Amino acid sequence: MPLIRDGEIIADTWRVLDEGAEIPGQGDVILSLERLRNGAGQIAARAGRTGVAIENSADPGELEAHLAHLDLIALDFPAFTDGRAYSQARRLRVHFGFAGELRARGSVLADQAGFLTRVGFDTFELAGGQSLKVWNASARSMTLAYQRGYDGGQATREAVTELPAPA
Amino acid sequence: MYRYDEFDATFVRQRVKQFRGQVERRAAGELSEDEFRPLRLMNGLYLQLHAYMLRVAVPYGTLSARQMRKLAFIADSYDRGYGHFTTRQNIQYNWPRLPDVPDILGHLAEVEMHAIQTSGNCIRNVTADHWAGVAADEVEDPRPYAELMRQWSSLHPEFSFLPRKFKIAVTGSQADRAAIRYHDIGLRLKKNTQGEAGFEVFVGGGMGRTPMLAARVRDWLARDDLLTYLEAIMRVFNLHGRRDNKYKARIKILVHALGAEEFSAQVEEEFARTGAPRIMPGEGELKRIAAYFAPPGYDALRDDDPALALRLEKHKDFAGWVERNVSAHGVPGYAIVNISLKPIGGIPGDASADQMRAVADLAESFSLDEIRISHEQNLVLPNVRKRDLFAVWLSLGEHGLADANIGLASDIIACPGLDYCGLATARSIPVAQDISKRLGEPARQREIGDMKIKISGCINACGHHHAGHIGILGLEKRGREYYQITLGGSGDESASVGEIIGPGFSSENLSGAVETIVDTYVELRQNGETFLEAYRRVGPEPFKEAVYATH
């Protein structure tokens, strides 16, 4: 499935490590929360980058102790109507100051683009059959936002310098 | 009234265009119905028994004449010449066609309206006291905060896919006309001893199959913390609310499961942490919004109008209407006119396009261009000079809008029920019509006095039956409708959940049973007690005995 960043399809350098496999020293690998917990020492010594994928019922606070060694956190949308990962993302960005890559995976639909971007996601594993074109149209469909204290993509009333011409 | 600036206008136009694109993708098969469903719901579009239903937001129930005329235009052009005002201060159209909906939303945008988040598992249209800003007993006007919350909740990036729908109500009076304790979040605006504004905060109220009154989690929340605190509540709910069972997914279940104290502790912890980015707008923006709700240009008048006194003496019908339908205004010489949408034997909350236009004309001529929708499915002209009351009454009468039954037995709340709704298990409208005819004779209902009868056609309780003095719940057993009666519910500041009195009634026996309950009350009441007061004194027994002896 295509991986999107900043409105473009990019190559995915990350691979999800199989449950039983050794944690390699090199390369970008995504671990489960359990592997992350158990392999803390090994991970700190890795030359490659390390990421973690958590379920949307997990407490993002569990990652706090590991954040220094994490370059990517993948959050899950088991259904696009299950919005827990929006709040997980918000906690990671605001409470824990996570500055690495936040990735959305699972049931990621074009119509979520604006919401996902604003709570702090950077990369998106677009679910089956959707085109980049539709994603980008959706991402650009709302250029304004009322909520203050969220970043990305849309302008608040205070931030807006020039309103777009009426459609 | 709030007016859109370019920012608001652009936001709504972009939203219409976005939905138009989604409808096109659905038509082209690029979106499945499962994918499209949450998107259309967030734009107010349901699929009902016979057709789509579009629910248009009337934020905190406030409308101008121009907006009401547009609603009439939509009723004429895209529906069958009428609309249905709801218990959430919205209006529903029952017969729109899907391809027309983007155009309807476009028409709404022209008059600064929308259907954003009138449905779906998101923060719904914020409701408020329908007398906000004009009630004689008000501490402070809640509308600027309702508008602030409307904006803040619109397409919220974090809270648009919640476990379940989320309803917020706000009042600025001690008398609760917004049923705040029956909402997911209820806010009571108040002032501290320094004269600063803040809120009493209630969380976890709701109706449905598990009716609960909201618990108080804060006695005082400073005004400047409002949105930050709301976000803390929403985040705890979004992360921990149940998603495995839609009947257990409302925040009331979470509050109940954790206990109000533990829930509140989690919110406070979240609140303490979310201090970093600024969620509330600055003072300038709060002032910008508040300025729209400054008192309109009232005339300096004496409070008593000699011409009115004369009319009251001469016209008994007019006097009866004033007594029931006109309420105290905070400004001398002015009154609040409540327009009943409950004609005897009619459909509660329905208004024809002609009636909408008539009300719009009256608002322009006599109410400083303002109309309100009440959660009891009636309309309000909030700013009428007492000297104009007679002219307003005459004109309302010409349009079938002068029923003098506000707060009486025929002022019934009813959901659309099985006549329209895909969720309903029984009909509500014919039941309301029956009871209204049975108890609606003017002298009779005046004799009965204050009485709130509320009817829901299924367990979801859109007709607020749990909060009815007499509540009626329509169910279905072996292909037949039957109706459960609850007594003693109330949505006001003395909120309570009604109690089931016993086995249900067939549709043939129901209105007779309700009449027996009413007769029993009239017999046993003491010293002018209302039904609710009498019920709270004597309990359910005398009513049960009377009803089950005869039905």
XYZ file of N, CA and C in Angstrom, chain A:
501
model
N 0.850 -1.204 0.000
C 0.000 0.000 0.000
C 0.876 1.240 0.000
N 0.406 2.296 -0.658
C 1.263 3.486 -0.787
C 1.469 4.179 0.564
N 2.683 4.671 0.742
C 3.002 5.455 1.938
C 3.109 6.917 1.529
N 2.393 7.766 2.229
C 2.322 9.172 1.838
C 2.986 10.047 2.890
N 3.773 11.005 2.375
C 4.317 12.036 3.255
C 4.286 13.349 2.482
N 3.818 14.397 3.121
C 3.771 15.721 2.477
C 3.162 15.683 1.081
N 2.111 14.928 0.918
C 1.386 14.931 -0.342
C 2.025 14.121 -1.457
N 3.048 13.333 -1.106
C 3.684 12.509 -2.142
C 3.853 11.072 -1.665
N 3.901 10.179 -2.650
C 4.172 8.789 -2.299
C 5.680 8.623 -2.145
N 6.062 8.066 -1.005
C 7.500 7.890 -0.768
C 7.805 6.405 -0.580
N 9.076 6.073 -0.724
C 9.499 4.692 -0.484
C 9.493 4.439 1.016
N 9.075 3.234 1.373
C 9.034 2.901 2.785
C 10.310 2.165 3.162
N 11.144 2.793 3.982
C 12.413 2.156 4.377
C 12.229 1.280 5.617
N 11.048 1.357 6.213
C 10.820 0.631 7.456
C 10.242 -0.756 7.174
N 10.651 -1.710 8.005
C 9.966 -2.989 7.917
C 9.547 -3.435 9.310
N 8.395 -4.064 9.356
C 7.860 -4.543 10.623
C 8.545 -5.861 10.940
N 9.159 -5.933 12.089
C 9.894 -7.139 12.471
C 8.927 -8.250 12.858
N 9.186 -9.452 12.280
C 8.349 -10.599 12.649
C 8.545 -10.909 14.126
N 7.493 -11.438 14.734
C 7.522 -11.644 16.181
C 8.735 -12.445 16.667
N 9.049 -13.524 15.988
C 10.121 -14.370 16.494
C 11.527 -13.915 16.094
N 11.623 -13.001 15.146
C 12.924 -12.676 14.538
C 13.829 -11.911 15.500
N 15.138 -12.089 15.270
C 16.155 -11.327 16.000
C 16.044 -9.842 15.659
N 16.323 -9.003 16.619
C 16.384 -7.572 16.311
C 17.732 -7.310 15.642
N 17.696 -6.860 14.374
C 18.974 -6.655 13.676
C 19.662 -5.377 14.161
N 20.956 -5.318 13.978
C 21.687 -4.105 14.365
C 21.474 -2.967 13.387
N 21.286 -3.348 12.108
C 21.150 -2.350 11.049
C 19.697 -2.224 10.593
N 19.412 -1.148 9.867
C 18.130 -1.010 9.178
C 17.029 -0.418 10.061
N 15.979 0.051 9.383
C 14.845 0.673 10.073
C 13.806 -0.397 10.386
N 13.637 -0.722 11.655
C 12.669 -1.763 11.998
C 11.619 -1.260 12.994
N 10.424 -1.776 12.776
C 9.305 -1.441 13.667
C 9.026 -2.648 14.557
N 9.064 -2.427 15.863
C 8.870 -3.502 16.832
C 7.485 -3.420 17.454
N 7.104 -4.521 18.072
C 5.885 -4.474 18.882
C 6.239 -3.825 20.219
N 5.227 -3.451 20.963
C 5.456 -2.826 22.261
C 6.190 -3.793 23.188
N 5.845 -5.066 23.087
C 6.464 -6.064 23.945
C 7.958 -6.206 23.653
N 8.295 -6.258 22.361
C 9.715 -6.359 21.994
C 10.472 -5.126 22.456
N 9.828 -4.012 22.363
C 10.476 -2.762 22.785
C 10.783 -2.826 24.280
N 9.801 -3.251 25.053
C 9.960 -3.353 26.506
C 11.106 -4.303 26.873
N 11.118 -5.458 26.198
C 12.075 -6.489 26.584
C 13.468 -6.261 26.031
N 13.543 -5.475 24.960
C 14.853 -5.363 24.299
C 15.501 -4.000 24.472
N 15.181 -3.325 25.552
C 15.617 -1.929 25.704
C 17.124 -1.749 25.516
N 17.929 -2.619 26.164
C 19.379 -2.465 26.084
C 19.897 -2.630 24.668
N 19.397 -3.667 24.011
C 19.778 -3.990 22.640
C 19.422 -2.846 21.683
N 18.280 -2.251 21.925
C 17.793 -1.190 21.040
C 18.661 0.052 21.150
N 19.065 0.365 22.364
C 19.903 1.556 22.565
C 21.209 1.436 21.778
N 21.674 0.181 21.584
C 22.966 -0.032 20.917
C 22.848 -0.152 19.401
N 21.617 -0.098 18.859
C 21.435 -0.327 17.428
C 22.045 0.798 16.588
N 22.543 0.436 15.425
C 23.020 1.453 14.484
C 21.851 1.969 13.640
N 20.908 1.054 13.306
C 19.737 1.458 12.511
C 18.688 2.149 13.371
N 17.671 2.671 12.690
C 16.607 3.376 13.422
C 15.551 2.390 13.923
N 14.924 2.774 15.044
C 13.955 1.886 15.670
C 12.599 2.570 15.778
N 11.575 1.795 15.454
C 10.208 2.292 15.625
C 9.388 1.309 16.416
N 8.201 1.717 16.819
C 7.308 0.809 17.526
C 5.899 0.987 16.985
N 5.182 -0.114 16.908
C 3.767 -0.053 16.533
C 2.953 -0.440 17.760
N 2.003 0.400 18.145
C 1.183 0.054 19.308
C -0.283 -0.041 18.911
N -1.009 -0.798 19.707
C -2.452 -0.894 19.476
C -3.122 0.372 19.981
N -4.347 0.608 19.522
C -4.960 1.878 19.913
C -5.553 1.836 21.323
N -5.464 0.652 21.968
C -5.900 0.586 23.361
C -4.725 0.755 24.323
N -3.510 0.830 23.777
C -2.325 0.961 24.639
C -2.213 2.377 25.198
N -1.612 2.474 26.359
C -1.381 3.779 26.971
C -0.090 4.360 26.403
N -0.165 5.471 25.699
C 1.060 6.045 25.115
C 2.102 6.379 26.176
N 1.651 6.514 27.437
C 2.592 6.770 28.528
C 3.621 5.660 28.673
N 3.275 4.450 28.204
C 4.210 3.321 28.276
C 5.451 3.558 27.427
N 5.343 4.438 26.455
C 6.480 4.683 25.555
C 7.421 5.747 26.107
N 6.983 6.403 27.157
C 7.712 7.580 27.619
C 9.196 7.279 27.878
N 9.446 6.155 28.543
C 10.825 5.826 28.911
C 11.685 5.494 27.689
N 11.034 5.164 26.568
C 11.787 4.709 25.385
C 11.943 5.783 24.312
N 11.335 6.930 24.549
C 11.230 7.905 23.447
C 12.580 8.319 22.871
N 13.602 8.375 23.713
C 14.919 8.821 23.242
C 15.461 7.899 22.144
N 15.013 6.642 22.143
C 15.539 5.686 21.161
C 14.563 5.413 20.025
N 13.467 6.141 20.015
C 12.444 5.866 18.993
C 12.440 6.952 17.913
N 12.505 6.506 16.659
C 12.424 7.442 15.533
C 11.054 7.427 14.886
N 10.276 6.396 15.207
C 8.952 6.280 14.592
C 7.987 5.603 15.563
N 6.776 6.123 15.607
C 5.714 5.434 16.335
C 4.546 5.269 15.364
N 4.129 4.018 15.185
C 3.007 3.742 14.282
C 1.755 3.512 15.124
N 0.717 4.263 14.804
C -0.552 4.145 15.537
C -1.596 3.538 14.605
N -2.519 2.826 15.211
C -3.390 1.961 14.425
C -4.839 2.456 14.374
N -5.430 2.323 13.197
C -6.865 2.556 13.020
C -7.511 1.248 12.577
N -7.968 0.433 13.546
C -8.572 -0.852 13.160
C -9.808 -0.628 12.285
N -10.503 0.472 12.518
C -11.581 0.915 11.628
C -11.432 2.427 11.567
N -11.787 3.035 10.464
C -11.519 4.479 10.406
C -12.430 5.262 11.333
N -13.508 4.600 11.803
C -14.397 5.248 12.760
C -13.911 5.101 14.209
N -12.849 4.345 14.413
C -12.299 4.169 15.764
C -11.193 5.202 15.955
N -11.496 6.268 16.650
C -10.610 7.433 16.671
C -9.668 7.538 17.856
N -9.386 6.421 18.519
C -8.517 6.513 19.697
C -7.117 7.016 19.363
N -6.611 6.620 18.188
C -5.228 6.973 17.850
C -5.040 8.492 17.679
N -6.126 9.218 17.419
C -5.987 10.685 17.359
C -5.533 11.213 18.718
N -6.137 10.674 19.780
C -5.768 11.136 21.114
C -4.413 10.586 21.553
N -4.089 9.360 21.098
C -2.738 8.846 21.387
C -1.684 9.760 20.755
N -1.960 10.163 19.511
C -1.013 11.034 18.802
C -0.856 12.365 19.532
N -1.976 12.889 19.954
C -1.966 14.169 20.649
C -1.149 14.070 21.931
N -1.346 12.985 22.672
C -0.584 12.813 23.924
C 0.908 12.697 23.626
N 1.242 11.941 22.596
C 2.661 11.756 22.281
C 3.316 13.079 21.894
N 2.611 13.855 21.099
C 3.197 15.127 20.660
C 3.240 16.150 21.794
N 2.130 16.273 22.508
C 2.027 17.387 23.460
C 2.521 17.003 24.849
N 2.094 15.863 25.365
C 2.503 15.502 26.723
C 3.956 15.066 26.775
N 4.356 14.286 25.769
C 5.688 13.680 25.839
C 6.667 14.320 24.875
N 6.218 15.268 24.118
C 7.113 15.994 23.223
C 7.791 15.129 22.165
N 7.135 14.053 21.756
C 7.744 13.195 20.732
C 7.863 13.940 19.399
N 9.083 14.003 18.878
C 9.303 14.794 17.666
C 9.603 13.930 16.446
N 9.643 12.609 16.623
C 9.948 11.717 15.502
C 8.743 11.535 14.593
N 8.817 10.495 13.757
C 7.748 10.255 12.779
C 6.549 9.574 13.447
N 5.365 10.139 13.225
C 4.125 9.487 13.657
C 3.442 8.954 12.414
N 3.203 7.661 12.415
C 2.654 7.032 11.224
C 1.251 6.487 11.494
N 0.338 6.743 10.571
C -1.022 6.206 10.668
C -1.133 4.964 9.802
N -1.627 3.871 10.389
C -1.800 2.652 9.610
C -3.132 1.999 9.944
N -3.520 1.064 9.089
C -4.810 0.403 9.291
C -5.815 0.973 8.317
N -6.998 1.260 8.811
C -8.053 1.776 7.950
C -7.876 3.291 7.791
N -6.905 3.655 6.975
C -6.586 5.073 6.769
C -7.191 5.527 5.440
N -8.209 6.367 5.534
C -8.921 6.808 4.332
C -8.617 8.268 4.023
N -8.737 8.595 2.754
C -8.429 9.957 2.306
C -9.201 11.002 3.113
N -10.443 10.665 3.488
C -11.276 11.665 4.157
C -10.804 12.004 5.571
N -9.820 11.256 6.064
C -9.263 11.571 7.378
C -8.052 12.493 7.283
N -7.616 12.803 6.071
C -6.315 13.469 5.882
C -6.145 14.712 6.759
N -7.143 15.589 6.745
C -7.024 16.839 7.499
C -6.917 16.597 8.995
N -7.766 15.705 9.498
C -7.761 15.412 10.930
C -6.410 14.835 11.370
N -5.941 13.852 10.595
C -4.693 13.168 10.946
C -3.519 14.138 10.986
N -3.454 14.989 9.968
C -2.341 15.924 9.884
C -2.331 16.864 11.087
N -3.526 17.313 11.466
C -3.581 18.321 12.530
C -3.236 17.786 13.906
N -3.493 16.495 14.164
C -3.091 15.985 15.476
C -1.633 15.546 15.499
N -0.961 15.643 14.359
C 0.487 15.440 14.398
C 1.054 14.257 13.639
N 0.215 13.561 12.850
C 0.757 12.473 12.025
C 1.562 13.048 10.858
N 2.652 12.331 10.478
C 3.461 12.767 9.323
C 3.319 11.834 8.134
N 3.175 10.537 8.411
C 3.119 9.594 7.287
C 1.870 8.742 7.392
N 1.416 8.285 6.232
C 0.107 7.638 6.151
C 0.186 6.427 5.242
N -0.169 5.278 5.775
C -0.268 4.083 4.938
C -1.689 4.028 4.401
N -1.848 4.483 3.199
C -3.183 4.632 2.620
C -3.812 3.258 2.376
N -5.010 3.068 2.924
C -5.678 1.766 2.786
C -6.120 1.555 1.336
N -6.295 0.278 1.008
C -6.470 -0.211 -0.354
C -7.316 0.605 -1.323
N -6.825 0.700 -2.548
C -7.635 1.182 -3.646
C -7.799 2.696 -3.761
N -7.218 3.461 -2.855
C -7.399 4.910 -2.957
C -6.207 5.537 -3.668
N -6.458 6.639 -4.314
C -5.379 7.267 -5.081
C -4.793 8.449 -4.309
N -3.558 8.757 -4.660
C -2.886 9.926 -4.089
C -3.677 11.194 -4.409
N -4.267 11.202 -5.598
C -5.018 12.379 -6.039
C -6.178 12.673 -5.084
N -6.912 11.625 -4.735
C -8.040 11.812 -3.833
C -7.555 12.223 -2.446
N -6.459 11.603 -2.011
C -5.879 11.977 -0.718
C -5.553 13.473 -0.694
N -4.873 13.922 -1.721
C -4.452 15.328 -1.732
C -5.630 16.283 -1.848
N -6.634 15.879 -2.633
C -7.835 16.732 -2.730
C -8.492 16.847 -1.363
N -8.559 15.727 -0.663
C -9.160 15.749 0.659
C -8.316 16.571 1.632
N -7.005 16.375 1.575
C -6.116 17.094 2.494
C -6.237 18.603 2.314
N -6.544 19.011 1.092
C -6.627 20.453 0.806
C -8.057 20.993 0.886
N -9.018 20.127 1.169
C -10.411 20.574 1.055
C -10.797 21.585 2.134
N -10.197 21.463 3.301
C -10.453 22.453 4.347
C -9.134 23.152 4.656
N -9.047 24.432 4.347
C -7.792 25.147 4.605
C -7.835 25.910 5.922
N -9.029 25.942 6.547
C -9.181 26.698 7.792
C -9.590 25.759 8.923
N -9.257 26.147 10.141
C -9.660 25.335 11.293
C -9.935 26.249 12.480
N -10.888 25.845 13.280
C -11.257 26.646 14.449
C -10.410 26.335 15.687
N -9.824 25.128 15.731
C -9.174 24.716 16.974
C -7.784 25.323 17.086
N -7.548 25.909 18.209
C -6.223 26.470 18.475
C -5.372 25.421 19.188
N -4.065 25.529 19.042
C -3.169 24.607 19.738
C -2.928 23.301 18.990
N -3.466 23.181 17.778
C -3.161 22.030 16.921
C -2.391 22.558 15.722
N -1.441 21.764 15.243
C -0.610 22.262 14.148
C -1.011 21.623 12.832
N -0.414 22.143 11.804
C -0.389 21.393 10.561
C -1.529 21.660 9.614
N -1.185 22.205 8.467
C -2.098 22.179 7.340
C -3.113 23.289 7.283
N -3.799 23.549 8.394
C -4.911 24.499 8.324
C -4.655 25.697 9.230
N -5.199 26.818 8.818
C -4.941 28.063 9.536
C -6.079 28.397 10.498
N -5.742 28.860 11.679
C -6.762 29.350 12.611
C -7.076 30.803 12.271
N -8.105 31.324 12.907
C -8.524 32.693 12.639
C -7.382 33.682 12.873
N -6.604 33.433 13.928
C -5.495 34.341 14.231
C -4.372 34.208 13.194
N -4.185 32.967 12.699
C -3.032 32.717 11.837
C -3.296 33.068 10.377
N -4.561 33.208 10.028
C -4.872 33.350 8.616
C -4.513 34.763 8.149
N -3.742 34.821 7.075
C -3.350 36.135 6.577
C -4.181 36.493 5.353
N -4.452 35.473 4.550
C -5.253 35.737 3.356
C -6.213 34.575 3.146
N -7.484 34.877 3.045
C -8.456 33.809 2.852
C -8.450 33.373 1.394
N -8.648 32.072 1.158
C -8.704 31.613 -0.226
C -9.915 32.211 -0.944
N -9.791 32.346 -2.223
C -10.924 32.854 -3.010
C -12.083 31.869 -2.886
N -13.311 32.387 -2.858
C -14.454 31.480 -2.744
C -14.459 30.431 -3.851
N -14.813 29.210 -3.462
C -14.812 28.119 -4.444
C -15.944 28.307 -5.434
